């Protein structure tokens, strides 16, 4: 079958052929229509993500959209290596598939699933957001952050603060539901002061897509913000600004903050699948979308190299509708 294949560490995938999978007990064969190139997919393909098992060659792609033998359109996730989503066929446990709602096309569903899941699970499963609570989204100008603003609004957040560097994108976030925006600066002291003012009036839940200096400034601000007994949940999701920070223990002892992560391993797979199903139904009902660009497998190299675009890159297969 035709597929994207990663053959060695540090090399991007190439379009080639790979043996077709066979189904084990409990698995179904999915005829793939679309699979997105997400940050998670890139990290696993490069060997840098903690979930990668280190075995080559393999087919990249953690999730996608396709059809079952009976014609049912499904979203599927987490096929077992060496098989991945970027192939004509993939075998997946039936319990790791959800039927796609009408009104949501294949390409949009494939593009939305991973970035939408990140905030849906962080807000509902990890932070336990209640309607009427306020949310701060650190790093909201990317695809995941933009969806996080809309999802937080849908889940009943009373006040949403969005941070980022791009002024134009921050302004756009106000049209999506952000009540307040903060432009990130290079000056850590200035960031900490700005965050302190924001946290004094809100932010029951903090979603962090960046880590690095801005996350450190947020945690420092939280350690000084009033009231000290306010229960804040800080959910770490991505590390776009750095893999590590220095974190004085006193900051955590001085306030009622709960520091947690949200990602593969922190939430059971069945809950991840269920959350994605709920999020995709929301997209079908409300029209939530992100900028997306579709490519056939023959254009894989071009799509993979496009890391600077705001468009979510999706690899499609002939049946795509």
PDB file of C-alpha atoms in Angstrom:
ATOM      1  CA  UNK A   1       0.000   0.000   0.000  1.00  0.00           C
ATOM      2  CA  UNK A   2       1.040   3.620  -0.430  1.00  0.00           C
ATOM      3  CA  UNK A   3       2.214   5.337   2.753  1.00  0.00           C
ATOM      4  CA  UNK A   4       4.493   7.933   4.302  1.00  0.00           C
ATOM      5  CA  UNK A   5       7.525   6.189   5.787  1.00  0.00           C
ATOM      6  CA  UNK A   6      10.200   7.329   8.236  1.00  0.00           C
ATOM      7  CA  UNK A   7      13.323   5.202   7.782  1.00  0.00           C
ATOM      8  CA  UNK A   8      15.844   6.734  10.185  1.00  0.00           C
ATOM      9  CA  UNK A   9      16.349   9.274  12.929  1.00  0.00           C
ATOM     10  CA  UNK A  10      16.474  12.870  11.763  1.00  0.00           C
ATOM     11  CA  UNK A  11      15.003  12.214   8.332  1.00  0.00           C
ATOM     12  CA  UNK A  12      11.544  13.408   7.204  1.00  0.00           C
ATOM     13  CA  UNK A  13       9.088  10.812   5.909  1.00  0.00           C
ATOM     14  CA  UNK A  14       9.008   9.902   2.231  1.00  0.00           C
ATOM     15  CA  UNK A  15       6.095   8.649   0.139  1.00  0.00           C
ATOM     16  CA  UNK A  16       6.672   5.005  -0.701  1.00  0.00           C
ATOM     17  CA  UNK A  17       5.089   1.572  -0.236  1.00  0.00           C
ATOM     18  CA  UNK A  18       4.645  -0.471   2.946  1.00  0.00           C
ATOM     19  CA  UNK A  19       3.127  -3.866   3.698  1.00  0.00           C
ATOM     20  CA  UNK A  20      -0.599  -3.592   4.398  1.00  0.00           C
ATOM     21  CA  UNK A  21      -1.689  -4.263   7.993  1.00  0.00           C
ATOM     22  CA  UNK A  22      -3.750  -7.230   9.122  1.00  0.00           C
ATOM     23  CA  UNK A  23      -6.378  -6.970  11.846  1.00  0.00           C
ATOM     24  CA  UNK A  24      -5.998  -8.603  15.244  1.00  0.00           C
ATOM     25  CA  UNK A  25      -8.891  -9.460  17.540  1.00  0.00           C
ATOM     26  CA  UNK A  26     -10.904  -6.347  18.320  1.00  0.00           C
ATOM     27  CA  UNK A  27      -9.410  -4.353  15.457  1.00  0.00           C
ATOM     28  CA  UNK A  28     -11.032  -2.985  12.320  1.00  0.00           C
ATOM     29  CA  UNK A  29      -9.466  -2.084   8.991  1.00  0.00           C
ATOM     30  CA  UNK A  30      -9.840   1.601   8.184  1.00  0.00           C
ATOM     31  CA  UNK A  31      -9.473   2.924   4.643  1.00  0.00           C
ATOM     32  CA  UNK A  32      -7.791   6.253   5.365  1.00  0.00           C
ATOM     33  CA  UNK A  33      -9.052   9.461   3.805  1.00  0.00           C
ATOM     34  CA  UNK A  34      -7.162  12.173   5.706  1.00  0.00           C
ATOM     35  CA  UNK A  35      -4.436  12.464   8.364  1.00  0.00           C
ATOM     36  CA  UNK A  36      -3.052  15.705   9.785  1.00  0.00           C
ATOM     37  CA  UNK A  37       0.583  16.694  10.323  1.00  0.00           C
ATOM     38  CA  UNK A  38       0.396  17.915  13.914  1.00  0.00           C
ATOM     39  CA  UNK A  39       3.203  18.928  16.280  1.00  0.00           C
ATOM     40  CA  UNK A  40       2.792  15.538  17.946  1.00  0.00           C
ATOM     41  CA  UNK A  41       3.223  13.753  14.611  1.00  0.00           C
ATOM     42  CA  UNK A  42       6.340  15.764  13.817  1.00  0.00           C
ATOM     43  CA  UNK A  43       7.839  15.136  17.261  1.00  0.00           C
ATOM     44  CA  UNK A  44       7.260  11.382  17.068  1.00  0.00           C
ATOM     45  CA  UNK A  45       8.676  11.251  13.543  1.00  0.00           C
ATOM     46  CA  UNK A  46      11.810  13.085  14.694  1.00  0.00           C
ATOM     47  CA  UNK A  47      12.213  10.730  17.648  1.00  0.00           C
ATOM     48  CA  UNK A  48      11.949  13.535  20.207  1.00  0.00           C
ATOM     49  CA  UNK A  49       8.506  12.807  21.707  1.00  0.00           C
ATOM     50  CA  UNK A  50       8.348  10.779  24.903  1.00  0.00           C
ATOM     51  CA  UNK A  51       5.773   8.401  23.379  1.00  0.00           C
ATOM     52  CA  UNK A  52       8.021   7.282  20.474  1.00  0.00           C
ATOM     53  CA  UNK A  53       9.296   3.685  20.837  1.00  0.00           C
ATOM     54  CA  UNK A  54      12.472   4.175  18.790  1.00  0.00           C
ATOM     55  CA  UNK A  55      11.757   1.546  16.123  1.00  0.00           C
ATOM     56  CA  UNK A  56      12.345   2.197  12.412  1.00  0.00           C
ATOM     57  CA  UNK A  57      10.978   2.107   9.747  1.00  0.00           C
ATOM     58  CA  UNK A  58       7.470   3.217  10.619  1.00  0.00           C
ATOM     59  CA  UNK A  59       4.480   5.083   9.214  1.00  0.00           C
ATOM     60  CA  UNK A  60       3.895   8.437  10.959  1.00  0.00           C
ATOM     61  CA  UNK A  61       0.501   9.741  12.033  1.00  0.00           C
ATOM     62  CA  UNK A  62      -1.294   9.252  15.342  1.00  0.00           C
ATOM     63  CA  UNK A  63      -4.849   9.779  14.115  1.00  0.00           C
ATOM     64  CA  UNK A  64      -6.982  10.387  11.070  1.00  0.00           C
ATOM     65  CA  UNK A  65     -10.284   9.963   9.303  1.00  0.00           C
ATOM     66  CA  UNK A  66     -11.417   7.085   7.123  1.00  0.00           C
ATOM     67  CA  UNK A  67     -14.116   4.552   6.382  1.00  0.00           C
ATOM     68  CA  UNK A  68     -14.821   1.117   7.800  1.00  0.00           C
ATOM     69  CA  UNK A  69     -15.569  -1.815   5.462  1.00  0.00           C
ATOM     70  CA  UNK A  70     -19.297  -1.097   5.858  1.00  0.00           C
ATOM     71  CA  UNK A  71     -18.805   2.505   4.704  1.00  0.00           C
ATOM     72  CA  UNK A  72     -19.110   4.182   8.124  1.00  0.00           C
ATOM     73  CA  UNK A  73     -17.024   7.342   8.342  1.00  0.00           C
ATOM     74  CA  UNK A  74     -14.893   7.357  11.483  1.00  0.00           C
ATOM     75  CA  UNK A  75     -12.220   9.264  13.295  1.00  0.00           C
ATOM     76  CA  UNK A  76      -9.535   6.859  14.552  1.00  0.00           C
ATOM     77  CA  UNK A  77      -6.544   7.228  16.847  1.00  0.00           C
ATOM     78  CA  UNK A  78      -3.398   5.512  18.098  1.00  0.00           C
ATOM     79  CA  UNK A  79      -2.746   2.618  15.722  1.00  0.00           C
ATOM     80  CA  UNK A  80       0.017   0.293  16.926  1.00  0.00           C
ATOM     81  CA  UNK A  81       3.456   0.724  15.370  1.00  0.00           C
ATOM     82  CA  UNK A  82       4.973   0.386  12.906  1.00  0.00           C
ATOM     83  CA  UNK A  83       1.668   1.408  11.337  1.00  0.00           C
ATOM     84  CA  UNK A  84       0.445   4.989  11.470  1.00  0.00           C
ATOM     85  CA  UNK A  85      -2.345   7.106  10.060  1.00  0.00           C
ATOM     86  CA  UNK A  86      -0.527   8.289   6.925  1.00  0.00           C
ATOM     87  CA  UNK A  87      -1.229   5.227   4.817  1.00  0.00           C
ATOM     88  CA  UNK A  88      -3.985   3.934   2.592  1.00  0.00           C
ATOM     89  CA  UNK A  89      -5.051   1.463   5.278  1.00  0.00           C
ATOM     90  CA  UNK A  90      -4.586   1.074   9.009  1.00  0.00           C
ATOM     91  CA  UNK A  91      -5.751  -1.463  11.591  1.00  0.00           C
ATOM     92  CA  UNK A  92      -7.118   0.127  14.755  1.00  0.00           C
ATOM     93  CA  UNK A  93      -8.995  -1.186  17.820  1.00  0.00           C
ATOM     94  CA  UNK A  94     -12.705  -0.602  17.189  1.00  0.00           C
ATOM     95  CA  UNK A  95     -12.946   1.110  20.567  1.00  0.00           C
ATOM     96  CA  UNK A  96     -10.473   3.715  19.306  1.00  0.00           C
ATOM     97  CA  UNK A  97     -12.813   4.843  16.530  1.00  0.00           C
ATOM     98  CA  UNK A  98     -15.732   7.251  16.766  1.00  0.00           C
ATOM     99  CA  UNK A  99     -18.365   7.794  14.112  1.00  0.00           C
ATOM    100  CA  UNK A 100     -18.044  11.189  12.465  1.00  0.00           C
ATOM    101  CA  UNK A 101     -21.078  13.478  12.663  1.00  0.00           C
ATOM    102  CA  UNK A 102     -22.796  14.641   9.501  1.00  0.00           C
ATOM    103  CA  UNK A 103     -21.842  18.176   8.577  1.00  0.00           C
ATOM    104  CA  UNK A 104     -18.139  17.710   9.334  1.00  0.00           C
ATOM    105  CA  UNK A 105     -15.996  16.887   6.324  1.00  0.00           C
ATOM    106  CA  UNK A 106     -13.030  14.511   6.423  1.00  0.00           C
ATOM    107  CA  UNK A 107     -10.292  17.111   6.074  1.00  0.00           C
ATOM    108  CA  UNK A 108     -11.701  19.446   8.732  1.00  0.00           C
ATOM    109  CA  UNK A 109     -12.173  16.566  11.168  1.00  0.00           C
ATOM    110  CA  UNK A 110      -8.600  15.362  10.680  1.00  0.00           C
ATOM    111  CA  UNK A 111      -7.250  18.885  11.170  1.00  0.00           C
ATOM    112  CA  UNK A 112      -9.323  19.686  14.263  1.00  0.00           C
ATOM    113  CA  UNK A 113      -8.950  16.502  16.279  1.00  0.00           C
ATOM    114  CA  UNK A 114      -5.482  16.845  17.797  1.00  0.00           C
ATOM    115  CA  UNK A 115      -5.409  20.582  18.580  1.00  0.00           C
ATOM    116  CA  UNK A 116      -9.028  20.559  19.757  1.00  0.00           C
ATOM    117  CA  UNK A 117      -8.468  17.534  21.963  1.00  0.00           C
ATOM    118  CA  UNK A 118      -5.596  19.243  23.765  1.00  0.00           C
ATOM    119  CA  UNK A 119      -7.768  21.933  25.324  1.00  0.00           C
ATOM    120  CA  UNK A 120     -10.961  19.873  25.643  1.00  0.00           C
ATOM    121  CA  UNK A 121      -9.196  17.263  27.778  1.00  0.00           C
ATOM    122  CA  UNK A 122      -7.153  19.840  29.683  1.00  0.00           C
ATOM    123  CA  UNK A 123     -10.264  21.810  30.606  1.00  0.00           C
ATOM    124  CA  UNK A 124     -12.705  18.972  31.272  1.00  0.00           C
ATOM    125  CA  UNK A 125     -10.623  16.005  32.421  1.00  0.00           C
ATOM    126  CA  UNK A 126      -7.555  17.575  34.018  1.00  0.00           C
ATOM    127  CA  UNK A 127      -8.678  20.961  35.346  1.00  0.00           C
ATOM    128  CA  UNK A 128     -12.346  20.090  35.851  1.00  0.00           C
ATOM    129  CA  UNK A 129     -13.508  23.500  34.627  1.00  0.00           C
ATOM    130  CA  UNK A 130     -16.869  24.616  35.996  1.00  0.00           C
ATOM    131  CA  UNK A 131     -19.161  27.025  34.184  1.00  0.00           C
ATOM    132  CA  UNK A 132     -18.546  30.534  35.491  1.00  0.00           C
ATOM    133  CA  UNK A 133     -14.816  30.047  36.112  1.00  0.00           C
ATOM    134  CA  UNK A 134     -12.190  32.098  34.322  1.00  0.00           C
ATOM    135  CA  UNK A 135      -9.453  30.771  32.041  1.00  0.00           C
ATOM    136  CA  UNK A 136      -6.044  32.081  30.971  1.00  0.00           C
ATOM    137  CA  UNK A 137      -4.572  30.518  27.824  1.00  0.00           C
ATOM    138  CA  UNK A 138      -0.816  31.015  27.529  1.00  0.00           C
ATOM    139  CA  UNK A 139       0.177  30.772  23.880  1.00  0.00           C
ATOM    140  CA  UNK A 140      -3.242  31.223  22.324  1.00  0.00           C
ATOM    141  CA  UNK A 141      -2.245  32.421  18.858  1.00  0.00           C
ATOM    142  CA  UNK A 142      -1.504  28.965  17.417  1.00  0.00           C
ATOM    143  CA  UNK A 143      -4.149  26.561  16.111  1.00  0.00           C
ATOM    144  CA  UNK A 144      -4.486  24.787  19.466  1.00  0.00           C
ATOM    145  CA  UNK A 145      -4.745  28.033  21.397  1.00  0.00           C
ATOM    146  CA  UNK A 146      -7.325  29.515  19.046  1.00  0.00           C
ATOM    147  CA  UNK A 147      -9.468  26.417  19.472  1.00  0.00           C
ATOM    148  CA  UNK A 148      -8.900  26.569  23.232  1.00  0.00           C
ATOM    149  CA  UNK A 149     -10.466  30.041  23.365  1.00  0.00           C
ATOM    150  CA  UNK A 150     -13.568  28.831  21.545  1.00  0.00           C
ATOM    151  CA  UNK A 151     -13.836  25.615  23.547  1.00  0.00           C
ATOM    152  CA  UNK A 152     -13.433  27.414  26.872  1.00  0.00           C
ATOM    153  CA  UNK A 153     -16.231  29.770  25.839  1.00  0.00           C
ATOM    154  CA  UNK A 154     -18.444  26.824  24.894  1.00  0.00           C
ATOM    155  CA  UNK A 155     -17.752  25.123  28.257  1.00  0.00           C
ATOM    156  CA  UNK A 156     -18.995  28.177  30.111  1.00  0.00           C
ATOM    157  CA  UNK A 157     -15.860  30.140  31.009  1.00  0.00           C
ATOM    158  CA  UNK A 158     -16.924  33.526  32.358  1.00  0.00           C
ATOM    159  CA  UNK A 159     -13.736  35.394  31.422  1.00  0.00           C
ATOM    160  CA  UNK A 160     -10.984  34.338  28.998  1.00  0.00           C
ATOM    161  CA  UNK A 161      -7.502  35.846  28.901  1.00  0.00           C
ATOM    162  CA  UNK A 162      -5.335  34.969  25.886  1.00  0.00           C
ATOM    163  CA  UNK A 163      -1.587  35.549  25.579  1.00  0.00           C
ATOM    164  CA  UNK A 164       0.722  35.560  22.575  1.00  0.00           C
ATOM    165  CA  UNK A 165       3.266  37.599  20.645  1.00  0.00           C
ATOM    166  CA  UNK A 166       1.410  38.380  17.436  1.00  0.00           C
ATOM    167  CA  UNK A 167      -0.673  41.555  17.812  1.00  0.00           C
ATOM    168  CA  UNK A 168      -2.934  40.825  14.841  1.00  0.00           C
ATOM    169  CA  UNK A 169      -3.704  37.309  16.030  1.00  0.00           C
ATOM    170  CA  UNK A 170      -4.406  38.551  19.544  1.00  0.00           C
ATOM    171  CA  UNK A 171      -6.915  41.002  18.103  1.00  0.00           C
ATOM    172  CA  UNK A 172      -8.540  38.156  16.159  1.00  0.00           C
ATOM    173  CA  UNK A 173      -8.878  36.126  19.350  1.00  0.00           C
ATOM    174  CA  UNK A 174     -11.266  38.755  20.693  1.00  0.00           C
ATOM    175  CA  UNK A 175     -13.626  37.916  17.854  1.00  0.00           C
ATOM    176  CA  UNK A 176     -13.448  34.241  18.882  1.00  0.00           C
ATOM    177  CA  UNK A 177     -14.351  34.814  22.517  1.00  0.00           C
ATOM    178  CA  UNK A 178     -11.314  36.190  24.362  1.00  0.00           C
ATOM    179  CA  UNK A 179     -12.276  38.971  26.785  1.00  0.00           C
ATOM    180  CA  UNK A 180      -8.728  40.156  27.395  1.00  0.00           C
ATOM    181  CA  UNK A 181      -5.371  39.699  25.667  1.00  0.00           C
ATOM    182  CA  UNK A 182      -1.781  40.005  26.854  1.00  0.00           C
ATOM    183  CA  UNK A 183       1.102  40.481  24.456  1.00  0.00           C
ATOM    184  CA  UNK A 184       4.128  38.513  25.605  1.00  0.00           C
ATOM    185  CA  UNK A 185       7.401  40.403  25.803  1.00  0.00           C
ATOM    186  CA  UNK A 186      11.036  39.384  26.145  1.00  0.00           C
ATOM    187  CA  UNK A 187      11.248  41.062  29.568  1.00  0.00           C
ATOM    188  CA  UNK A 188      10.458  38.476  32.256  1.00  0.00           C
ATOM    189  CA  UNK A 189       9.959  41.132  34.918  1.00  0.00           C
ATOM    190  CA  UNK A 190       7.418  42.974  32.784  1.00  0.00           C
ATOM    191  CA  UNK A 191       5.595  39.720  32.037  1.00  0.00           C
ATOM    192  CA  UNK A 192       5.418  38.838  35.716  1.00  0.00           C
ATOM    193  CA  UNK A 193       3.913  42.227  36.605  1.00  0.00           C
ATOM    194  CA  UNK A 194       1.346  42.001  33.805  1.00  0.00           C
ATOM    195  CA  UNK A 195       0.404  38.468  34.816  1.00  0.00           C
ATOM    196  CA  UNK A 196       0.104  39.495  38.466  1.00  0.00           C
ATOM    197  CA  UNK A 197      -2.451  42.153  37.575  1.00  0.00           C
ATOM    198  CA  UNK A 198      -4.430  39.670  35.484  1.00  0.00           C
ATOM    199  CA  UNK A 199      -4.346  36.933  38.124  1.00  0.00           C
ATOM    200  CA  UNK A 200      -5.520  39.267  40.871  1.00  0.00           C
ATOM    201  CA  UNK A 201      -8.902  39.363  39.162  1.00  0.00           C
ATOM    202  CA  UNK A 202      -9.237  35.913  37.603  1.00  0.00           C
ATOM    203  CA  UNK A 203      -7.726  32.797  36.016  1.00  0.00           C
ATOM    204  CA  UNK A 204      -9.146  29.836  37.899  1.00  0.00           C
ATOM    205  CA  UNK A 205      -7.588  27.655  35.188  1.00  0.00           C
ATOM    206  CA  UNK A 206      -4.366  28.296  33.272  1.00  0.00           C
ATOM    207  CA  UNK A 207      -3.675  26.367  30.062  1.00  0.00           C
ATOM    208  CA  UNK A 208      -0.017  26.551  29.081  1.00  0.00           C
ATOM    209  CA  UNK A 209       1.056  25.749  25.522  1.00  0.00           C
ATOM    210  CA  UNK A 210       4.488  27.370  25.830  1.00  0.00           C
ATOM    211  CA  UNK A 211       6.365  26.532  29.042  1.00  0.00           C
ATOM    212  CA  UNK A 212       9.682  28.432  29.095  1.00  0.00           C
ATOM    213  CA  UNK A 213       9.953  32.051  30.346  1.00  0.00           C
ATOM    214  CA  UNK A 214       6.275  32.976  30.114  1.00  0.00           C
ATOM    215  CA  UNK A 215       5.192  29.915  32.102  1.00  0.00           C
ATOM    216  CA  UNK A 216       7.756  30.703  34.775  1.00  0.00           C
ATOM    217  CA  UNK A 217       6.513  34.291  34.953  1.00  0.00           C
ATOM    218  CA  UNK A 218       2.934  33.015  35.275  1.00  0.00           C
ATOM    219  CA  UNK A 219       3.820  30.666  38.114  1.00  0.00           C
ATOM    220  CA  UNK A 220       5.695  33.432  39.914  1.00  0.00           C
ATOM    221  CA  UNK A 221       2.727  35.754  39.483  1.00  0.00           C
ATOM    222  CA  UNK A 222       0.380  33.062  40.790  1.00  0.00           C
ATOM    223  CA  UNK A 223       2.537  32.654  43.896  1.00  0.00           C
ATOM    224  CA  UNK A 224       2.006  36.348  44.757  1.00  0.00           C
ATOM    225  CA  UNK A 225      -1.527  36.875  43.469  1.00  0.00           C
ATOM    226  CA  UNK A 226      -4.432  37.482  45.833  1.00  0.00           C
ATOM    227  CA  UNK A 227      -6.361  35.837  47.326  1.00  0.00           C
ATOM    228  CA  UNK A 228      -3.758  33.197  48.261  1.00  0.00           C
ATOM    229  CA  UNK A 229      -6.415  30.598  49.053  1.00  0.00           C
ATOM    230  CA  UNK A 230      -7.891  30.760  45.530  1.00  0.00           C
ATOM    231  CA  UNK A 231      -7.675  27.292  43.942  1.00  0.00           C
ATOM    232  CA  UNK A 232      -5.933  27.648  40.599  1.00  0.00           C
ATOM    233  CA  UNK A 233      -5.207  24.760  38.236  1.00  0.00           C
ATOM    234  CA  UNK A 234      -2.173  25.144  35.971  1.00  0.00           C
ATOM    235  CA  UNK A 235      -2.300  22.634  33.105  1.00  0.00           C
ATOM    236  CA  UNK A 236       0.908  22.186  31.096  1.00  0.00           C
ATOM    237  CA  UNK A 237       0.151  21.101  27.502  1.00  0.00           C
ATOM    238  CA  UNK A 238       3.018  22.126  25.194  1.00  0.00           C
ATOM    239  CA  UNK A 239       6.621  23.325  25.298  1.00  0.00           C
ATOM    240  CA  UNK A 240       6.947  25.661  22.328  1.00  0.00           C
ATOM    241  CA  UNK A 241       9.137  28.110  24.287  1.00  0.00           C
ATOM    242  CA  UNK A 242      11.379  25.637  26.060  1.00  0.00           C
ATOM    243  CA  UNK A 243      11.487  22.179  27.613  1.00  0.00           C
ATOM    244  CA  UNK A 244      12.545  23.220  31.115  1.00  0.00           C
ATOM    245  CA  UNK A 245      12.130  26.005  33.666  1.00  0.00           C
ATOM    246  CA  UNK A 246      13.585  26.657  37.105  1.00  0.00           C
ATOM    247  CA  UNK A 247      10.782  26.493  39.654  1.00  0.00           C
ATOM    248  CA  UNK A 248      11.410  27.540  43.275  1.00  0.00           C
ATOM    249  CA  UNK A 249       9.509  25.277  45.652  1.00  0.00           C
ATOM    250  CA  UNK A 250       8.386  28.274  47.657  1.00  0.00           C
ATOM    251  CA  UNK A 251       6.194  29.434  44.802  1.00  0.00           C
ATOM    252  CA  UNK A 252       4.129  26.265  45.040  1.00  0.00           C
ATOM    253  CA  UNK A 253       3.949  26.394  48.840  1.00  0.00           C
ATOM    254  CA  UNK A 254       2.826  30.004  48.924  1.00  0.00           C
ATOM    255  CA  UNK A 255      -0.466  29.549  47.054  1.00  0.00           C
ATOM    256  CA  UNK A 256      -3.205  27.018  46.372  1.00  0.00           C
ATOM    257  CA  UNK A 257      -2.033  26.232  42.854  1.00  0.00           C
ATOM    258  CA  UNK A 258      -2.282  22.745  41.368  1.00  0.00           C
ATOM    259  CA  UNK A 259       0.363  22.015  38.744  1.00  0.00           C
ATOM    260  CA  UNK A 260      -0.440  19.208  36.303  1.00  0.00           C
ATOM    261  CA  UNK A 261       0.187  18.051  32.757  1.00  0.00           C
ATOM    262  CA  UNK A 262      -2.179  17.015  29.995  1.00  0.00           C
ATOM    263  CA  UNK A 263      -1.048  14.724  27.215  1.00  0.00           C
ATOM    264  CA  UNK A 264      -0.638  11.105  26.162  1.00  0.00           C
ATOM    265  CA  UNK A 265      -0.298   9.104  29.361  1.00  0.00           C
ATOM    266  CA  UNK A 266      -1.990  11.571  31.708  1.00  0.00           C
ATOM    267  CA  UNK A 267      -5.496  10.626  30.548  1.00  0.00           C
ATOM    268  CA  UNK A 268      -6.683   7.064  29.738  1.00  0.00           C
ATOM    269  CA  UNK A 269      -7.083   6.369  26.033  1.00  0.00           C
ATOM    270  CA  UNK A 270     -10.868   5.732  26.232  1.00  0.00           C
ATOM    271  CA  UNK A 271     -11.370   9.184  27.749  1.00  0.00           C
ATOM    272  CA  UNK A 272      -9.228  10.770  25.037  1.00  0.00           C
ATOM    273  CA  UNK A 273     -11.285   9.090  22.315  1.00  0.00           C
ATOM    274  CA  UNK A 274     -14.570  10.092  23.966  1.00  0.00           C
ATOM    275  CA  UNK A 275     -13.371  13.684  24.364  1.00  0.00           C
ATOM    276  CA  UNK A 276     -12.410  13.902  20.697  1.00  0.00           C
ATOM    277  CA  UNK A 277     -15.827  12.589  19.728  1.00  0.00           C
ATOM    278  CA  UNK A 278     -17.499  15.295  21.824  1.00  0.00           C
ATOM    279  CA  UNK A 279     -15.243  17.988  20.383  1.00  0.00           C
ATOM    280  CA  UNK A 280     -15.892  16.902  16.789  1.00  0.00           C
ATOM    281  CA  UNK A 281     -19.634  16.955  17.444  1.00  0.00           C
ATOM    282  CA  UNK A 282     -19.237  20.529  18.736  1.00  0.00           C
ATOM    283  CA  UNK A 283     -17.393  21.432  15.517  1.00  0.00           C
ATOM    284  CA  UNK A 284     -20.196  19.958  13.431  1.00  0.00           C
ATOM    285  CA  UNK A 285     -22.848  21.831  15.434  1.00  0.00           C
ATOM    286  CA  UNK A 286     -21.133  25.223  15.652  1.00  0.00           C
ATOM    287  CA  UNK A 287     -18.947  25.438  12.548  1.00  0.00           C
ATOM    288  CA  UNK A 288     -15.684  25.756  14.489  1.00  0.00           C
ATOM    289  CA  UNK A 289     -12.802  25.311  12.041  1.00  0.00           C
ATOM    290  CA  UNK A 290      -9.102  26.110  11.704  1.00  0.00           C
ATOM    291  CA  UNK A 291      -7.202  27.158   8.552  1.00  0.00           C
ATOM    292  CA  UNK A 292      -6.333  23.935   6.735  1.00  0.00           C
ATOM    293  CA  UNK A 293      -4.455  22.966   3.595  1.00  0.00           C
ATOM    294  CA  UNK A 294      -4.859  19.513   2.038  1.00  0.00           C
ATOM    295  CA  UNK A 295      -2.167  17.681   0.066  1.00  0.00           C
ATOM    296  CA  UNK A 296      -2.117  14.322  -1.698  1.00  0.00           C
ATOM    297  CA  UNK A 297       0.492  11.838  -0.488  1.00  0.00           C
ATOM    298  CA  UNK A 298       2.598  12.678  -3.542  1.00  0.00           C
ATOM    299  CA  UNK A 299       3.075  16.199  -2.091  1.00  0.00           C
ATOM    300  CA  UNK A 300       4.161  14.895   1.335  1.00  0.00           C
ATOM    301  CA  UNK A 301       7.606  16.506   1.188  1.00  0.00           C
ATOM    302  CA  UNK A 302       6.121  19.955   0.544  1.00  0.00           C
ATOM    303  CA  UNK A 303       3.509  19.582   3.276  1.00  0.00           C
ATOM    304  CA  UNK A 304       6.032  18.322   5.828  1.00  0.00           C
ATOM    305  CA  UNK A 305       8.415  21.200   5.123  1.00  0.00           C
ATOM    306  CA  UNK A 306       5.688  23.809   5.703  1.00  0.00           C
ATOM    307  CA  UNK A 307       6.342  24.542   9.383  1.00  0.00           C
ATOM    308  CA  UNK A 308       5.877  28.308   9.253  1.00  0.00           C
ATOM    309  CA  UNK A 309       2.353  28.484   7.889  1.00  0.00           C
ATOM    310  CA  UNK A 310      -0.753  29.105   9.981  1.00  0.00           C
ATOM    311  CA  UNK A 311      -2.469  26.393   7.944  1.00  0.00           C
ATOM    312  CA  UNK A 312      -2.878  22.895   9.397  1.00  0.00           C
ATOM    313  CA  UNK A 313      -1.340  20.536   6.832  1.00  0.00           C
ATOM    314  CA  UNK A 314      -3.411  17.421   6.030  1.00  0.00           C
ATOM    315  CA  UNK A 315      -2.381  14.456   3.886  1.00  0.00           C
ATOM    316  CA  UNK A 316      -5.272  13.026   1.879  1.00  0.00           C
ATOM    317  CA  UNK A 317      -5.903   9.783   0.076  1.00  0.00           C
ATOM    318  CA  UNK A 318      -7.961   9.217  -3.082  1.00  0.00           C
ATOM    319  CA  UNK A 319     -11.340   8.670  -1.449  1.00  0.00           C
ATOM    320  CA  UNK A 320     -11.263  12.028   0.370  1.00  0.00           C
ATOM    321  CA  UNK A 321     -14.564  13.948   0.270  1.00  0.00           C
TER     322      UNK A 321
END
